[in-house]
mmCIF file of C-alpha atoms in Angstrom:
data_model
loop_
_atom_site.group_PDB
_atom_site.id
_atom_site.type_symbol
_atom_site.label_atom_id
_atom_site.label_comp_id
_atom_site.label_asym_id
_atom_site.label_seq_id
_atom_site.Cartn_x
_atom_site.Cartn_y
_atom_site.Cartn_z
ATOM 1 C CA MET T 37 86.819 97.434 37.308
ATOM 2 C CA GLN T 38 89.778 94.851 37.007
ATOM 3 C CA LYS T 39 93.140 96.144 35.160
ATOM 4 C CA ARG T 40 94.739 93.457 33.000
ATOM 5 C CA ILE T 41 98.754 93.989 32.762
ATOM 6 C CA SER T 42 100.235 92.252 29.758
ATOM 7 C CA ARG T 43 103.181 89.953 30.629
ATOM 8 C CA PRO T 44 106.418 91.172 28.987
ATOM 9 C CA VAL T 45 107.967 89.303 26.016
ATOM 10 C CA PRO T 46 111.251 87.517 26.938
ATOM 11 C CA ALA T 47 114.355 88.731 25.173
ATOM 12 C CA PRO T 48 115.554 86.634 22.462
ATOM 13 C CA LEU T 49 118.682 85.690 24.133
ATOM 14 C CA ARG T 50 117.066 84.570 27.013
ATOM 15 C CA ARG T 51 116.616 81.152 25.704
ATOM 16 C CA LYS T 52 120.385 80.633 26.115
ATOM 17 C CA TRP T 53 119.827 80.618 29.873
ATOM 18 C CA PRO T 54 118.206 78.055 32.061
ATOM 19 C CA LEU T 55 116.006 80.493 33.675
ATOM 20 C CA ARG T 56 112.467 79.100 34.487
ATOM 21 C CA PRO T 57 110.018 80.067 31.961
ATOM 22 C CA GLY T 58 107.376 82.770 32.849
ATOM 23 C CA THR T 59 109.946 84.325 35.567
ATOM 24 C CA VAL T 60 110.578 88.006 34.857
ATOM 25 C CA PHE T 61 114.195 87.714 36.244
ATOM 26 C CA LEU T 62 115.453 91.244 37.306
ATOM 27 C CA ASN T 63 118.041 90.105 39.754
ATOM 28 C CA HIS T 64 121.086 88.839 37.805
ATOM 29 C CA GLY T 65 123.223 90.772 40.178
ATOM 30 C CA SER T 66 122.591 88.770 43.488
ATOM 31 C CA PHE T 67 123.916 85.112 42.075
ATOM 32 C CA GLY T 68 123.827 85.526 38.268
ATOM 33 C CA SER T 69 122.775 82.597 35.988
ATOM 34 C CA CYS T 70 125.142 80.449 34.274
ATOM 35 C CA PRO T 71 124.369 79.896 30.449
ATOM 36 C CA ASN T 72 123.076 76.250 29.114
ATOM 37 C CA ASP T 73 126.365 75.643 27.164
ATOM 38 C CA VAL T 74 128.740 76.323 30.270
ATOM 39 C CA LEU T 75 126.522 74.260 32.410
ATOM 40 C CA ARG T 76 126.895 71.591 29.640
ATOM 41 C CA LEU T 77 130.578 71.868 29.675
ATOM 42 C CA GLN T 78 130.386 71.524 33.610
ATOM 43 C CA THR T 79 128.480 68.472 33.605
ATOM 44 C CA GLU T 80 130.925 66.862 31.243
ATOM 45 C CA LEU T 81 133.965 67.763 33.814
ATOM 46 C CA ARG T 82 132.148 66.491 36.801
ATOM 47 C CA GLN T 83 131.362 63.194 35.219
ATOM 48 C CA GLU T 84 135.013 62.990 34.163
ATOM 49 C CA MET T 85 136.091 63.753 37.634
ATOM 50 C CA GLU T 86 133.661 61.220 39.384
ATOM 51 C CA GLY T 87 134.895 58.542 36.762
ATOM 52 C CA GLU T 88 138.499 59.220 37.357
ATOM 53 C CA PRO T 89 138.760 61.127 40.617
ATOM 54 C CA VAL T 90 142.423 60.845 41.487
ATOM 55 C CA GLN T 91 143.554 61.433 37.851
ATOM 56 C CA PHE T 92 141.495 64.429 37.755
ATOM 57 C CA LEU T 93 141.815 65.928 41.294
ATOM 58 C CA TRP T 94 145.517 65.159 41.703
ATOM 59 C CA ARG T 95 147.852 64.021 38.703
ATOM 60 C CA ARG T 96 146.313 66.515 36.272
ATOM 61 C CA TYR T 97 144.637 69.051 38.267
ATOM 62 C CA GLU T 98 146.937 71.845 36.959
ATOM 63 C CA GLU T 99 146.317 71.287 33.226
ATOM 64 C CA ARG T 100 142.992 72.341 33.704
ATOM 65 C CA LEU T 101 143.568 74.984 36.207
ATOM 66 C CA GLU T 102 146.572 76.830 34.678
ATOM 67 C CA PRO T 103 144.530 77.441 31.304
ATOM 68 C CA ALA T 104 141.513 78.943 33.376
ATOM 69 C CA ARG T 105 143.893 81.295 35.145
ATOM 70 C CA LYS T 106 145.681 82.561 31.848
ATOM 71 C CA ALA T 107 142.211 83.170 30.139
ATOM 72 C CA LEU T 108 141.201 84.989 33.400
ATOM 73 C CA ALA T 109 144.494 86.971 33.652
ATOM 74 C CA LYS T 110 143.971 88.252 29.991
ATOM 75 C CA PHE T 111 140.433 89.242 30.640
ATOM 76 C CA LEU T 112 141.707 91.490 33.919
ATOM 77 C CA GLY T 113 144.522 92.713 32.723
ATOM 78 C CA ALA T 114 146.759 90.864 35.097
ATOM 79 C CA ARG T 115 149.626 88.567 35.122
ATOM 80 C CA PRO T 116 148.375 84.850 35.731
ATOM 81 C CA ARG T 117 151.266 84.836 38.727
ATOM 82 C CA ASP T 118 149.290 87.076 40.740
ATOM 83 C CA LEU T 119 145.994 85.538 40.221
ATOM 84 C CA VAL T 120 144.578 82.907 42.396
ATOM 85 C CA PHE T 121 141.014 81.110 42.371
ATOM 86 C CA VAL T 122 138.648 81.247 45.448
ATOM 87 C CA THR T 123 135.201 80.308 45.763
ATOM 88 C CA ASN T 124 133.611 83.792 46.086
ATOM 89 C CA ALA T 125 134.623 87.307 47.169
ATOM 90 C CA THR T 126 134.074 87.165 50.542
ATOM 91 C CA THR T 127 136.332 84.138 50.876
ATOM 92 C CA GLY T 128 138.973 86.383 48.912
ATOM 93 C CA VAL T 129 138.290 89.384 51.715
ATOM 94 C CA ASN T 130 138.784 86.813 54.592
ATOM 95 C CA ALA T 131 142.079 85.924 53.009
ATOM 96 C CA VAL T 132 143.337 89.474 52.910
ATOM 97 C CA VAL T 133 142.104 91.041 56.234
ATOM 98 C CA ARG T 134 142.600 87.686 58.647
ATOM 99 C CA SER T 135 146.417 87.826 57.163
ATOM 100 C CA PHE T 136 146.516 91.538 57.544
ATOM 101 C CA LYS T 137 148.525 92.706 60.489
ATOM 102 C CA VAL T 138 146.926 95.047 62.718
ATOM 103 C CA GLY T 139 147.303 95.899 66.484
ATOM 104 C CA PRO T 140 145.943 97.945 69.421
ATOM 105 C CA GLY T 141 145.431 101.637 68.053
ATOM 106 C CA ASP T 142 145.096 100.945 64.517
ATOM 107 C CA GLU T 143 142.595 101.927 62.170
ATOM 108 C CA VAL T 144 140.735 100.072 59.243
ATOM 109 C CA LEU T 145 138.537 101.974 57.174
ATOM 110 C CA THR T 146 135.323 100.934 55.314
ATOM 111 C CA THR T 147 132.224 102.527 54.499
ATOM 112 C CA ASN T 148 128.703 102.509 55.302
ATOM 113 C CA LEU T 149 127.737 100.838 51.793
ATOM 114 C CA ASP T 150 129.925 97.960 52.258
ATOM 115 C CA TYR T 151 128.751 94.326 51.861
ATOM 116 C CA ASN T 152 127.393 93.048 55.280
ATOM 117 C CA ALA T 153 129.505 89.768 55.234
ATOM 118 C CA CYS T 154 132.754 91.511 54.526
ATOM 119 C CA HIS T 155 131.897 93.886 57.200
ATOM 120 C CA ASN T 156 131.684 91.348 59.518
ATOM 121 C CA VAL T 157 135.418 90.261 58.562
ATOM 122 C CA LEU T 158 136.646 93.586 59.331
ATOM 123 C CA ALA T 159 134.682 94.039 62.725
ATOM 124 C CA GLU T 160 135.633 90.544 64.048
ATOM 125 C CA THR T 161 139.583 91.088 63.023
ATOM 126 C CA VAL T 162 139.567 94.669 64.741
ATOM 127 C CA ARG T 163 137.919 93.443 67.634
ATOM 128 C CA ALA T 164 140.209 90.253 68.172
ATOM 129 C CA ALA T 165 143.265 92.916 67.642
ATOM 130 C CA GLY T 166 142.084 95.570 70.011
ATOM 131 C CA ALA T 167 142.166 97.818 66.788
ATOM 132 C CA ARG T 168 139.493 100.364 65.470
ATOM 133 C CA LEU T 169 136.612 99.842 62.696
ATOM 134 C CA VAL T 170 135.989 103.224 61.114
ATOM 135 C CA VAL T 171 132.958 103.777 58.847
ATOM 136 C CA ALA T 172 132.871 106.548 56.105
ATOM 137 C CA LYS T 173 129.413 107.712 55.911
ATOM 138 C CA ILE T 174 128.876 108.010 52.015
ATOM 139 C CA PRO T 175 125.598 109.842 51.548
ATOM 140 C CA PHE T 176 122.748 108.140 49.459
ATOM 141 C CA PRO T 177 121.044 109.537 47.473
ATOM 142 C CA LEU T 178 124.143 111.678 46.333
ATOM 143 C CA ARG T 179 124.829 114.205 43.649
ATOM 144 C CA SER T 180 128.389 113.067 42.630
ATOM 145 C CA ALA T 181 131.388 110.938 42.935
ATOM 146 C CA GLU T 182 133.292 113.656 44.643
ATOM 147 C CA GLN T 183 131.074 112.988 47.523
ATOM 148 C CA VAL T 184 132.191 109.462 47.671
ATOM 149 C CA ILE T 185 135.854 110.761 47.635
ATOM 150 C CA GLU T 186 135.667 113.235 50.037
ATOM 151 C CA ALA T 187 133.843 110.832 52.558
ATOM 152 C CA ILE T 188 136.497 108.164 52.399
ATOM 153 C CA LEU T 189 139.403 110.519 52.968
ATOM 154 C CA ARG T 190 137.595 112.156 55.554
ATOM 155 C CA GLY T 191 137.809 108.781 57.367
ATOM 156 C CA VAL T 192 141.576 108.572 57.043
ATOM 157 C CA SER T 193 143.835 109.384 60.085
ATOM 158 C CA ARG T 194 148.019 108.848 60.470
ATOM 159 C CA ARG T 195 146.550 105.333 62.198
ATOM 160 C CA THR T 196 144.671 104.159 59.207
ATOM 161 C CA ARG T 197 146.332 100.994 58.039
ATOM 162 C CA LEU T 198 143.907 99.205 55.408
ATOM 163 C CA ALA T 199 140.618 100.509 53.729
ATOM 164 C CA MET T 200 138.271 98.160 51.666
ATOM 165 C CA ILE T 201 136.185 99.872 49.228
ATOM 166 C CA ASP T 202 133.571 98.386 46.994
ATOM 167 C CA HIS T 203 134.198 98.795 43.358
ATOM 168 C CA VAL T 204 130.272 98.311 42.751
ATOM 169 C CA THR T 205 128.336 98.750 45.662
ATOM 170 C CA SER T 206 125.862 96.054 46.320
ATOM 171 C CA ASN T 207 122.786 97.420 47.907
ATOM 172 C CA SER T 208 123.250 100.943 46.365
ATOM 173 C CA ALA T 209 124.407 99.678 43.108
ATOM 174 C CA MET T 210 126.740 102.493 42.267
ATOM 175 C CA VAL T 211 130.195 102.421 40.691
ATOM 176 C CA LEU T 212 132.656 104.109 42.847
ATOM 177 C CA PRO T 213 135.594 106.194 41.649
ATOM 178 C CA VAL T 214 137.941 103.359 42.605
ATOM 179 C CA ARG T 215 141.174 104.576 40.523
ATOM 180 C CA GLU T 216 141.234 107.813 42.205
ATOM 181 C CA LEU T 217 140.626 106.126 45.647
ATOM 182 C CA VAL T 218 143.490 103.936 45.453
ATOM 183 C CA ARG T 219 145.786 106.707 44.159
ATOM 184 C CA GLU T 220 144.850 108.930 47.205
ATOM 185 C CA LEU T 221 144.686 106.373 49.625
ATOM 186 C CA GLU T 222 148.059 104.554 48.683
ATOM 187 C CA ALA T 223 149.469 108.210 48.831
ATOM 188 C CA ARG T 224 148.492 108.327 52.404
ATOM 189 C CA GLY T 225 150.305 105.112 53.258
ATOM 190 C CA VAL T 226 147.083 103.318 53.580
ATOM 191 C CA GLU T 227 146.716 99.772 51.818
ATOM 192 C CA THR T 228 143.889 99.137 49.349
ATOM 193 C CA LEU T 229 141.565 95.930 49.130
ATOM 194 C CA ILE T 230 139.132 96.390 46.550
ATOM 195 C CA ASP T 231 135.828 94.188 46.888
ATOM 196 C CA GLY T 232 134.902 93.935 43.197
ATOM 197 C CA ALA T 233 132.209 91.376 43.677
ATOM 198 C CA HIS T 234 130.028 92.662 40.898
ATOM 199 C CA ALA T 235 132.830 94.419 38.772
ATOM 200 C CA PRO T 236 134.035 91.641 36.283
ATOM 201 C CA GLY T 237 132.116 91.519 33.381
ATOM 202 C CA MET T 238 130.386 94.748 34.251
ATOM 203 C CA LEU T 239 133.176 96.932 33.951
ATOM 204 C CA PRO T 240 136.385 96.812 32.013
ATOM 205 C CA LEU T 241 139.641 95.913 34.300
ATOM 206 C CA ASN T 242 143.092 96.492 34.110
ATOM 207 C CA LEU T 243 144.155 95.480 37.344
ATOM 208 C CA ALA T 244 147.928 95.781 36.630
ATOM 209 C CA LYS T 245 147.307 99.273 35.768
ATOM 210 C CA GLN T 246 145.016 100.166 38.579
ATOM 211 C CA ALA T 247 147.396 98.636 41.130
ATOM 212 C CA PRO T 248 145.365 98.421 44.425
ATOM 213 C CA ALA T 249 147.231 96.034 46.842
ATOM 214 C CA TYR T 250 144.283 93.517 46.626
ATOM 215 C CA TYR T 251 141.422 92.889 44.610
ATOM 216 C CA THR T 252 138.627 90.252 44.706
ATOM 217 C CA GLY T 253 136.107 89.684 42.533
ATOM 218 C CA ASN T 254 133.319 86.948 41.642
ATOM 219 C CA LEU T 255 132.919 85.503 38.225
ATOM 220 C CA HIS T 256 129.369 83.575 38.764
ATOM 221 C CA LYS T 257 127.828 87.144 38.463
ATOM 222 C CA TRP T 258 128.290 89.264 35.332
ATOM 223 C CA VAL T 259 130.805 86.806 33.746
ATOM 224 C CA CYS T 260 128.240 83.920 33.968
ATOM 225 C CA ALA T 261 130.607 81.259 35.278
ATOM 226 C CA PRO T 262 129.070 78.598 37.446
ATOM 227 C CA LYS T 263 128.565 79.291 41.029
ATOM 228 C CA GLY T 264 131.891 78.801 43.165
ATOM 229 C CA ALA T 265 134.177 80.945 40.506
ATOM 230 C CA ALA T 266 135.799 84.053 41.933
ATOM 231 C CA PHE T 267 139.352 85.004 42.051
ATOM 232 C CA LEU T 268 141.852 87.035 44.268
ATOM 233 C CA TRP T 269 144.554 89.389 42.668
ATOM 234 C CA VAL T 270 147.472 90.379 44.924
ATOM 235 C CA ARG T 271 150.186 93.013 43.852
ATOM 236 C CA GLU T 272 153.438 91.313 43.812
ATOM 237 C CA ASP T 273 154.715 93.181 46.951
ATOM 238 C CA LYS T 274 151.890 92.000 49.306
ATOM 239 C CA GLN T 275 151.913 88.424 48.272
ATOM 240 C CA ALA T 276 154.579 87.228 50.845
ATOM 241 C CA GLY T 277 152.536 87.531 54.038
ATOM 242 C CA LEU T 278 149.110 86.510 52.630
ATOM 243 C CA GLN T 279 147.237 83.241 53.622
ATOM 244 C CA PRO T 280 144.250 81.561 52.155
ATOM 245 C CA ALA T 281 141.124 81.432 54.493
ATOM 246 C CA VAL T 282 141.877 77.660 54.379
ATOM 247 C CA ILE T 283 145.562 76.964 54.934
ATOM 248 C CA SER T 284 146.273 73.524 53.433
ATOM 249 C CA HIS T 285 149.432 71.434 51.728
ATOM 250 C CA GLY T 286 150.679 74.530 49.836
ATOM 251 C CA ASN T 287 152.565 75.864 52.775
ATOM 252 C CA ASN T 288 155.287 73.420 52.524
ATOM 253 C CA THR T 289 154.592 71.766 49.019
ATOM 254 C CA ALA T 290 156.256 73.890 46.386
ATOM 255 C CA ARG T 291 155.574 73.283 42.604
ATOM 256 C CA PRO T 292 158.093 73.945 39.870
ATOM 257 C CA GLY T 293 157.004 76.854 38.112
ATOM 258 C CA TYR T 294 154.575 78.285 40.446
ATOM 259 C CA SER T 295 154.961 81.063 42.973
ATOM 260 C CA ALA T 296 154.516 80.537 46.760
ATOM 261 C CA PHE T 297 151.557 82.621 46.740
ATOM 262 C CA GLN T 298 149.717 80.043 43.943
ATOM 263 C CA ASP T 299 150.978 77.148 45.845
ATOM 264 C CA ARG T 300 149.236 78.450 49.132
ATOM 265 C CA PHE T 301 145.987 79.043 47.508
ATOM 266 C CA ASP T 302 145.441 76.407 44.550
ATOM 267 C CA TRP T 303 144.740 73.464 46.623
ATOM 268 C CA ALA T 304 142.377 74.045 49.671
ATOM 269 C CA GLY T 305 141.284 70.537 50.120
ATOM 270 C CA THR T 306 139.146 68.078 48.291
ATOM 271 C CA LEU T 307 136.396 70.351 46.472
ATOM 272 C CA ASP T 308 134.693 70.690 43.093
ATOM 273 C CA PRO T 309 137.071 72.807 41.032
ATOM 274 C CA THR T 310 134.999 72.628 37.960
ATOM 275 C CA PRO T 311 133.505 76.189 38.310
ATOM 276 C CA TRP T 312 137.215 77.356 38.086
ATOM 277 C CA PHE T 313 137.960 75.074 34.986
ATOM 278 C CA CYS T 314 134.904 76.609 33.303
ATOM 279 C CA VAL T 315 136.135 80.292 33.717
ATOM 280 C CA GLY T 316 137.980 80.497 30.309
ATOM 281 C CA ALA T 317 134.850 79.079 28.656
ATOM 282 C CA ALA T 318 132.629 81.295 30.261
ATOM 283 C CA ILE T 319 134.566 84.279 29.184
ATOM 284 C CA GLU T 320 135.034 83.046 25.658
ATOM 285 C CA TRP T 321 131.115 82.354 25.392
ATOM 286 C CA MET T 322 129.904 85.676 26.837
ATOM 287 C CA GLU T 323 132.693 87.309 24.089
ATOM 288 C CA ARG T 324 130.960 85.556 20.861
ATOM 289 C CA LEU T 325 127.271 86.788 22.111
ATOM 290 C CA LEU T 326 127.441 89.852 20.355
ATOM 291 C CA PRO T 327 129.552 91.243 17.289
ATOM 292 C CA GLY T 328 131.348 93.849 19.452
ATOM 293 C CA GLY T 329 132.347 91.188 22.137
ATOM 294 C CA TRP T 330 132.556 92.335 25.989
ATOM 295 C CA PRO T 331 133.003 95.988 25.084
ATOM 296 C CA GLU T 332 129.164 95.694 23.346
ATOM 297 C CA LEU T 333 128.013 93.458 25.997
ATOM 298 C CA ARG T 334 129.183 95.891 28.915
ATOM 299 C CA ARG T 335 127.503 98.674 26.795
ATOM 300 C CA ARG T 336 124.449 97.100 25.982
ATOM 301 C CA ASN T 337 123.971 96.070 29.978
ATOM 302 C CA ARG T 338 124.603 99.625 31.101
ATOM 303 C CA GLU T 339 122.215 101.178 28.634
ATOM 304 C CA LEU T 340 119.588 98.972 29.370
ATOM 305 C CA ALA T 341 120.115 99.607 33.343
ATOM 306 C CA ILE T 342 120.090 103.415 32.332
ATOM 307 C CA GLY T 343 117.157 103.138 30.392
ATOM 308 C CA ALA T 344 115.137 101.093 32.956
ATOM 309 C CA ARG T 345 115.863 103.421 35.593
ATOM 310 C CA ARG T 346 114.518 106.309 33.561
ATOM 311 C CA LEU T 347 111.423 104.435 32.684
ATOM 312 C CA MET T 348 110.852 103.191 36.213
ATOM 313 C CA CYS T 349 111.517 106.674 37.797
ATOM 314 C CA GLU T 350 108.995 108.633 35.508
ATOM 315 C CA GLN T 351 106.315 105.700 35.885
ATOM 316 C CA LEU T 352 106.673 105.597 39.916
ATOM 317 C CA GLY T 353 107.383 109.338 40.479
ATOM 318 C CA VAL T 354 110.250 108.904 42.245
ATOM 319 C CA PRO T 355 113.811 110.548 42.124
ATOM 320 C CA ALA T 356 116.831 108.996 40.976
ATOM 321 C CA PRO T 357 119.186 108.575 43.920
ATOM 322 C CA CYS T 358 122.520 108.883 41.959
ATOM 323 C CA PRO T 359 123.921 110.207 38.655
ATOM 324 C CA GLU T 360 123.995 108.022 35.809
ATOM 325 C CA ALA T 361 127.626 108.096 35.429
ATOM 326 C CA MET T 362 127.694 106.073 38.697
ATOM 327 C CA LEU T 363 125.710 103.362 36.893
ATOM 328 C CA GLY T 364 127.005 99.903 35.766
ATOM 329 C CA SER T 365 124.612 97.251 35.056
ATOM 330 C CA MET T 366 122.441 97.859 38.164
ATOM 331 C CA ALA T 367 120.476 100.691 39.389
ATOM 332 C CA THR T 368 118.854 101.074 43.187
ATOM 333 C CA ILE T 369 115.381 103.225 42.710
ATOM 334 C CA PRO T 370 113.309 104.287 45.582
ATOM 335 C CA LEU T 371 110.159 102.600 46.480
ATOM 336 C CA PRO T 372 106.975 104.918 45.894
ATOM 337 C CA SER T 373 105.331 106.482 49.019
ATOM 338 C CA GLN T 374 102.911 103.812 49.865
ATOM 339 C CA PHE T 375 105.863 101.261 50.507
ATOM 340 C CA GLN T 376 107.717 103.496 53.039
ATOM 341 C CA GLY T 377 107.481 103.595 56.888
ATOM 342 C CA MET T 378 107.059 99.520 57.013
ATOM 343 C CA ALA T 379 109.148 97.593 59.220
ATOM 344 C CA LYS T 380 111.013 94.270 58.203
ATOM 345 C CA ALA T 381 109.357 91.171 59.791
ATOM 346 C CA GLU T 382 110.879 88.654 57.596
ATOM 347 C CA LYS T 383 114.103 87.401 55.600
ATOM 348 C CA ILE T 384 112.462 88.711 52.729
ATOM 349 C CA ASP T 385 110.220 91.590 52.345
ATOM 350 C CA VAL T 386 106.664 90.955 52.088
ATOM 351 C CA GLU T 387 105.817 92.868 49.243
ATOM 352 C CA GLN T 388 109.096 91.507 47.733
ATOM 353 C CA GLN T 389 108.081 87.999 48.210
ATOM 354 C CA ARG T 390 104.405 88.629 46.703
ATOM 355 C CA LEU T 391 105.980 90.414 43.481
ATOM 356 C CA TYR T 392 107.592 86.573 42.994
ATOM 357 C CA ASP T 393 104.867 84.295 44.184
ATOM 358 C CA GLN T 394 101.727 86.337 42.448
ATOM 359 C CA PHE T 395 103.470 88.079 39.787
ATOM 360 C CA LYS T 396 106.900 85.897 39.019
ATOM 361 C CA ILE T 397 108.950 89.016 39.499
ATOM 362 C CA GLU T 398 112.495 88.507 41.074
ATOM 363 C CA VAL T 399 113.654 91.402 42.432
ATOM 364 C CA PRO T 400 115.238 92.561 45.680
ATOM 365 C CA PHE T 401 114.417 95.337 48.266
ATOM 366 C CA VAL T 402 116.815 97.077 50.057
ATOM 367 C CA ARG T 403 116.728 99.372 53.266
ATOM 368 C CA LEU T 404 119.216 102.342 52.955
ATOM 369 C CA GLY T 405 119.949 105.594 54.981
ATOM 370 C CA GLN T 406 119.254 107.337 58.025
ATOM 371 C CA PRO T 407 116.353 107.783 58.535
ATOM 372 C CA GLU T 408 115.769 104.463 56.782
ATOM 373 C CA HIS T 409 114.215 104.417 53.354
ATOM 374 C CA ARG T 410 113.087 101.637 50.992
ATOM 375 C CA TYR T 411 114.399 100.855 47.547
ATOM 376 C CA PHE T 412 114.546 98.293 45.123
ATOM 377 C CA ARG T 413 117.495 97.294 43.002
ATOM 378 C CA ILE T 414 117.304 96.050 39.094
ATOM 379 C CA SER T 415 119.865 94.151 37.351
ATOM 380 C CA ALA T 416 120.376 94.409 33.548
ATOM 381 C CA GLN T 417 121.803 91.245 31.436
ATOM 382 C CA ILE T 418 121.736 90.710 27.785
ATOM 383 C CA TYR T 419 118.733 88.380 28.440
ATOM 384 C CA ASN T 420 116.570 91.087 29.660
ATOM 385 C CA SER T 421 114.380 93.540 28.047
ATOM 386 C CA LEU T 422 112.969 96.785 28.828
ATOM 387 C CA ALA T 423 109.421 95.614 28.657
ATOM 388 C CA GLU T 424 110.276 93.670 31.679
ATOM 389 C CA TYR T 425 110.969 96.779 33.719
ATOM 390 C CA ASP T 426 107.729 98.530 32.283
ATOM 391 C CA PHE T 427 105.947 95.258 33.838
ATOM 392 C CA LEU T 428 107.326 95.772 37.172
ATOM 393 C CA ALA T 429 106.727 99.515 37.192
ATOM 394 C CA LYS T 430 103.029 98.965 36.435
ATOM 395 C CA VAL T 431 102.611 96.338 39.274
ATOM 396 C CA LEU T 432 104.287 98.202 41.726
ATOM 397 C CA GLN T 433 102.126 101.117 40.982
ATOM 398 C CA GLN T 434 98.890 99.336 42.086
ATOM 399 C CA ILE T 435 100.452 96.324 44.446
ATOM 400 C CA SER T 436 98.661 97.680 47.365
ATOM 401 C CA ILE T 437 95.238 97.128 45.705
ATOM 402 C CA PRO T 438 95.167 93.290 45.183
ATOM 403 C CA SER T 439 91.813 93.372 43.440
ATOM 404 C CA ASN T 440 93.078 95.431 40.445
ATOM 405 C CA TYR T 441 94.900 92.571 39.013
ATOM 406 C CA ARG T 442 94.044 89.892 36.657
ATOM 407 C CA LEU T 443 96.851 88.240 34.900
#
């Protein structure tokens, strides 16, 4: 007997994004999606750039860059002079780590839940320097944020020079206690690099108050700016020795009114700067979506993520792997037992690909822990509805029996 599963009704605000009709898009966390209005602005800027390339990219470049930087600084609780734009958080991590001076016997600390690309930057840097990479083992599943603090501080020694900590872990989707970790690590003489790839727009930020040594974050995710918009914030006392991932004119071409830090980063060579120029507009556009502005938007997204996780854990009969207090706008959930114990053979897990090909559900599968366990990660943006997660749960309950579906 065939069983029909009704497709979910899209959320009302979804029409403001260019997401393909019929797709159940539950993976905003990977690359985000830029709203139609912001994309139209970017198109206008690109047309102006191609119509007057020298005027746009050279003579009047700062006229568009600086307002965007000021808008971002206000949003992040930072001074504009401490901020530079980069193309993504991985680029920001590269700039910090490859500028950081480590030598034989020094240690750099990260965690087992870090982002693979950024882990690779650390690994290559310590290899070249003859230093040592220490990986703090954070348990997952876990019971409390205190387990995170304990695991990381256990990895600190008198040789530890730098610690890279995710503000929001990528695969496991947990908000880590960054404020406490920065305080504890800096008290031990360890400089802190916060990989905040997911945090801007998901969490309230006040970088000047939190005061790590370095903080980098993406703006194409929860801020919904165009792809290629990200930032690097550096505490003033750490700016002097920092070089961008690409060294260009700024090392010997000073501009009146700009710090040497900004001079080095603001121009990396010919590129499309329109994602950066759209940042202020994206922040303002998202602010206007709900009467309560950004605080209400962040709250609504978090509540949706929590509600979706509760619903899916109950329907699938799986335990929640971390406390709700550690969730932002994403949640990672164990896959049911019929999905466990299968080796990964392709870039994308077969079942994940099938969810998209057959049901138009976009959601990532991840593998975590020792022994390895399989999970999936959901994201919650204002264009999502609880019905979409219910649809995913119903599909996952029966996906191993293809004959049961008729959509």
